[in-house]
Amino acid sequence: EAMDPKPEIEDSCKPRCVKQLISYEACVKRIEEDENGQKHCTGQYFDYWGCIDQCVS
């Protein structure tokens, strides 16, 4: 059975993207108390995964 190498490659890239991950996690903590659901961390999320994607490619 063939295995998808993408998850393993992404994991190997995570150390290069720590700054973006910390930024995303800080945002998540900041908005935990948002009761109206208006705040989000979409930008930080895409910054993190953009870093991972750039490393993988």
mmCIF file of N, CA and C in Angstrom:
data_model
loop_
_atom_site.group_PDB
_atom_site.id
_atom_site.type_symbol
_atom_site.label_atom_id
_atom_site.label_comp_id
_atom_site.label_asym_id
_atom_site.label_seq_id
_atom_site.Cartn_x
_atom_site.Cartn_y
_atom_site.Cartn_z
ATOM 1 N N GLU A 1 0.850 -1.184 0.000
ATOM 2 C CA GLU A 1 0.000 0.000 0.000
ATOM 3 C C GLU A 1 0.894 1.245 0.000
ATOM 4 N N ALA A 2 0.629 2.132 -0.925
ATOM 5 C CA ALA A 2 1.416 3.363 -1.050
ATOM 6 C C ALA A 2 1.055 4.346 0.057
ATOM 7 N N MET A 3 2.079 5.014 0.558
ATOM 8 C CA MET A 3 1.850 6.016 1.600
ATOM 9 C C MET A 3 2.099 7.400 1.023
ATOM 10 N N ASP A 4 1.307 8.351 1.464
ATOM 11 C CA ASP A 4 1.456 9.736 1.033
ATOM 12 C C ASP A 4 2.619 10.362 1.806
ATOM 13 N N PRO A 5 3.659 10.833 1.133
ATOM 14 C CA PRO A 5 4.813 11.412 1.833
ATOM 15 C C PRO A 5 4.578 12.847 2.310
ATOM 16 N N LYS A 6 3.481 13.476 1.869
ATOM 17 C CA LYS A 6 3.255 14.888 2.189
ATOM 18 C C LYS A 6 3.241 15.181 3.693
ATOM 19 N N PRO A 7 2.492 14.436 4.518
ATOM 20 C CA PRO A 7 2.493 14.749 5.960
ATOM 21 C C PRO A 7 3.889 14.708 6.586
ATOM 22 N N GLU A 8 4.687 13.751 6.179
ATOM 23 C CA GLU A 8 6.043 13.638 6.729
ATOM 24 C C GLU A 8 6.912 14.819 6.283
ATOM 25 N N ILE A 9 6.774 15.205 5.025
ATOM 26 C CA ILE A 9 7.536 16.348 4.508
ATOM 27 C C ILE A 9 7.097 17.627 5.215
ATOM 28 N N GLU A 10 5.777 17.794 5.400
ATOM 29 C CA GLU A 10 5.273 18.975 6.111
ATOM 30 C C GLU A 10 5.822 19.026 7.532
ATOM 31 N N ASP A 11 5.841 17.892 8.209
ATOM 32 C CA ASP A 11 6.382 17.848 9.574
ATOM 33 C C ASP A 11 7.846 18.272 9.605
ATOM 34 N N SER A 12 8.600 17.892 8.590
ATOM 35 C CA SER A 12 10.016 18.269 8.561
ATOM 36 C C SER A 12 10.200 19.766 8.322
ATOM 37 N N CYS A 13 9.180 20.429 7.788
ATOM 38 C CA CYS A 13 9.256 21.872 7.521
ATOM 39 C C CYS A 13 8.808 22.721 8.715
ATOM 40 N N LYS A 14 8.115 22.132 9.653
ATOM 41 C CA LYS A 14 7.559 22.906 10.767
ATOM 42 C C LYS A 14 8.601 23.694 11.556
ATOM 43 N N PRO A 15 9.807 23.172 11.790
ATOM 44 C CA PRO A 15 10.797 23.977 12.523
ATOM 45 C C PRO A 15 11.165 25.285 11.815
ATOM 46 N N ARG A 16 11.037 25.330 10.509
ATOM 47 C CA ARG A 16 11.341 26.555 9.761
ATOM 48 C C ARG A 16 10.244 27.605 9.897
ATOM 49 N N CYS A 17 9.071 27.194 10.368
ATOM 50 C CA CYS A 17 7.907 28.081 10.394
ATOM 51 C C CYS A 17 7.428 28.368 11.812
ATOM 52 N N VAL A 18 8.327 28.275 12.769
ATOM 53 C CA VAL A 18 7.962 28.472 14.176
ATOM 54 C C VAL A 18 7.426 29.881 14.416
ATOM 55 N N LYS A 19 8.030 30.879 13.802
ATOM 56 C CA LYS A 19 7.591 32.267 13.991
ATOM 57 C C LYS A 19 6.117 32.425 13.599
ATOM 58 N N GLN A 20 5.739 31.861 12.467
ATOM 59 C CA GLN A 20 4.357 31.961 12.007
ATOM 60 C C GLN A 20 3.415 31.171 12.912
ATOM 61 N N LEU A 21 3.867 30.026 13.397
ATOM 62 C CA LEU A 21 3.047 29.223 14.297
ATOM 63 C C LEU A 21 2.812 29.957 15.608
ATOM 64 N N ILE A 22 3.843 30.566 16.152
ATOM 65 C CA ILE A 22 3.705 31.316 17.404
ATOM 66 C C ILE A 22 2.728 32.472 17.214
ATOM 67 N N SER A 23 2.815 33.150 16.091
ATOM 68 C CA SER A 23 1.901 34.250 15.794
ATOM 69 C C SER A 23 0.458 33.754 15.726
ATOM 70 N N TYR A 24 0.243 32.625 15.075
ATOM 71 C CA TYR A 24 -1.103 32.049 14.975
ATOM 72 C C TYR A 24 -1.627 31.640 16.355
ATOM 73 N N GLU A 25 -0.811 30.959 17.134
ATOM 74 C CA GLU A 25 -1.238 30.523 18.467
ATOM 75 C C GLU A 25 -1.530 31.707 19.373
ATOM 76 N N ALA A 26 -0.749 32.782 19.265
ATOM 77 C CA ALA A 26 -0.999 33.987 20.061
ATOM 78 C C ALA A 26 -2.334 34.606 19.672
ATOM 79 N N CYS A 27 -2.634 34.616 18.401
ATOM 80 C CA CYS A 27 -3.911 35.146 17.933
ATOM 81 C C CYS A 27 -5.072 34.318 18.482
ATOM 82 N N VAL A 28 -4.944 33.014 18.419
ATOM 83 C CA VAL A 28 -5.996 32.133 18.929
ATOM 84 C C VAL A 28 -6.255 32.425 20.402
ATOM 85 N N LYS A 29 -5.199 32.606 21.178
ATOM 86 C CA LYS A 29 -5.360 32.928 22.604
ATOM 87 C C LYS A 29 -6.075 34.263 22.793
ATOM 88 N N ARG A 30 -5.702 35.256 21.969
ATOM 89 C CA ARG A 30 -6.312 36.586 22.087
ATOM 90 C C ARG A 30 -7.805 36.555 21.831
ATOM 91 N N ILE A 31 -8.248 35.729 20.910
ATOM 92 C CA ILE A 31 -9.660 35.778 20.531
ATOM 93 C C ILE A 31 -10.515 34.713 21.216
ATOM 94 N N GLU A 32 -9.948 33.958 22.127
ATOM 95 C CA GLU A 32 -10.727 32.936 22.830
ATOM 96 C C GLU A 32 -11.963 33.513 23.504
ATOM 97 N N GLU A 33 -11.866 34.730 23.967
ATOM 98 C CA GLU A 33 -12.971 35.356 24.689
ATOM 99 C C GLU A 33 -13.963 36.068 23.768
ATOM 100 N N ASP A 34 -13.770 35.990 22.471
ATOM 101 C CA ASP A 34 -14.651 36.666 21.519
ATOM 102 C C ASP A 34 -16.011 35.978 21.502
ATOM 103 N N GLU A 35 -17.001 36.628 22.085
ATOM 104 C CA GLU A 35 -18.319 36.022 22.201
ATOM 105 C C GLU A 35 -19.164 36.189 20.946
ATOM 106 N N ASN A 36 -18.865 37.188 20.124
ATOM 107 C CA ASN A 36 -19.713 37.416 18.956
ATOM 108 C C ASN A 36 -19.179 36.744 17.691
ATOM 109 N N GLY A 37 -18.028 36.127 17.755
ATOM 110 C CA GLY A 37 -17.482 35.392 16.621
ATOM 111 C C GLY A 37 -16.982 36.250 15.481
ATOM 112 N N GLN A 38 -16.743 37.526 15.730
ATOM 113 C CA GLN A 38 -16.313 38.443 14.681
ATOM 114 C C GLN A 38 -14.804 38.388 14.441
ATOM 115 N N LYS A 39 -14.042 38.043 15.455
ATOM 116 C CA LYS A 39 -12.585 38.031 15.322
ATOM 117 C C LYS A 39 -12.131 36.678 14.784
ATOM 118 N N HIS A 40 -11.025 36.693 14.066
ATOM 119 C CA HIS A 40 -10.505 35.449 13.498
ATOM 120 C C HIS A 40 -8.993 35.544 13.328
ATOM 121 N N CYS A 41 -8.385 34.429 13.034
ATOM 122 C CA CYS A 41 -6.935 34.349 12.841
ATOM 123 C C CYS A 41 -6.605 33.808 11.453
ATOM 124 N N THR A 42 -7.464 34.090 10.505
ATOM 125 C CA THR A 42 -7.286 33.563 9.155
ATOM 126 C C THR A 42 -5.953 33.981 8.551
ATOM 127 N N GLY A 43 -5.577 35.237 8.723
ATOM 128 C CA GLY A 43 -4.315 35.721 8.164
ATOM 129 C C GLY A 43 -3.120 34.973 8.715
ATOM 130 N N GLN A 44 -3.099 34.787 10.023
ATOM 131 C CA GLN A 44 -1.994 34.075 10.657
ATOM 132 C C GLN A 44 -1.980 32.601 10.244
ATOM 133 N N TYR A 45 -3.169 32.034 10.105
ATOM 134 C CA TYR A 45 -3.283 30.639 9.665
ATOM 135 C C TYR A 45 -2.681 30.475 8.273
ATOM 136 N N PHE A 46 -3.057 31.362 7.353
ATOM 137 C CA PHE A 46 -2.529 31.274 5.990
ATOM 138 C C PHE A 46 -1.037 31.598 5.934
ATOM 139 N N ASP A 47 -0.566 32.491 6.796
ATOM 140 C CA ASP A 47 0.875 32.764 6.854
ATOM 141 C C ASP A 47 1.643 31.500 7.247
ATOM 142 N N TYR A 48 1.126 30.790 8.232
ATOM 143 C CA TYR A 48 1.778 29.563 8.689
ATOM 144 C C TYR A 48 1.802 28.510 7.583
ATOM 145 N N TRP A 49 0.639 28.235 7.004
ATOM 146 C CA TRP A 49 0.593 27.202 5.970
ATOM 147 C C TRP A 49 1.285 27.642 4.689
ATOM 148 N N GLY A 50 1.345 28.940 4.426
ATOM 149 C CA GLY A 50 2.115 29.430 3.290
ATOM 150 C C GLY A 50 3.594 29.138 3.478
ATOM 151 N N CYS A 51 4.077 29.308 4.695
ATOM 152 C CA CYS A 51 5.470 28.986 5.017
ATOM 153 C C CYS A 51 5.733 27.492 4.820
ATOM 154 N N ILE A 52 4.833 26.664 5.315
ATOM 155 C CA ILE A 52 4.976 25.214 5.150
ATOM 156 C C ILE A 52 4.982 24.857 3.665
ATOM 157 N N ASP A 53 4.024 25.404 2.912
ATOM 158 C CA ASP A 53 3.934 25.099 1.481
ATOM 159 C C ASP A 53 5.186 25.526 0.732
ATOM 160 N N GLN A 54 5.720 26.685 1.084
ATOM 161 C CA GLN A 54 6.929 27.171 0.418
ATOM 162 C C GLN A 54 8.106 26.235 0.705
ATOM 163 N N CYS A 55 8.195 25.753 1.915
ATOM 164 C CA CYS A 55 9.262 24.823 2.288
ATOM 165 C C CYS A 55 9.114 23.496 1.545
ATOM 166 N N VAL A 56 7.896 23.001 1.456
ATOM 167 C CA VAL A 56 7.631 21.706 0.827
ATOM 168 C C VAL A 56 7.936 21.742 -0.669
ATOM 169 N N SER A 57 7.647 22.883 -1.297
ATOM 170 C CA SER A 57 7.797 22.946 -2.767
ATOM 171 C C SER A 57 9.226 23.042 -3.235
#
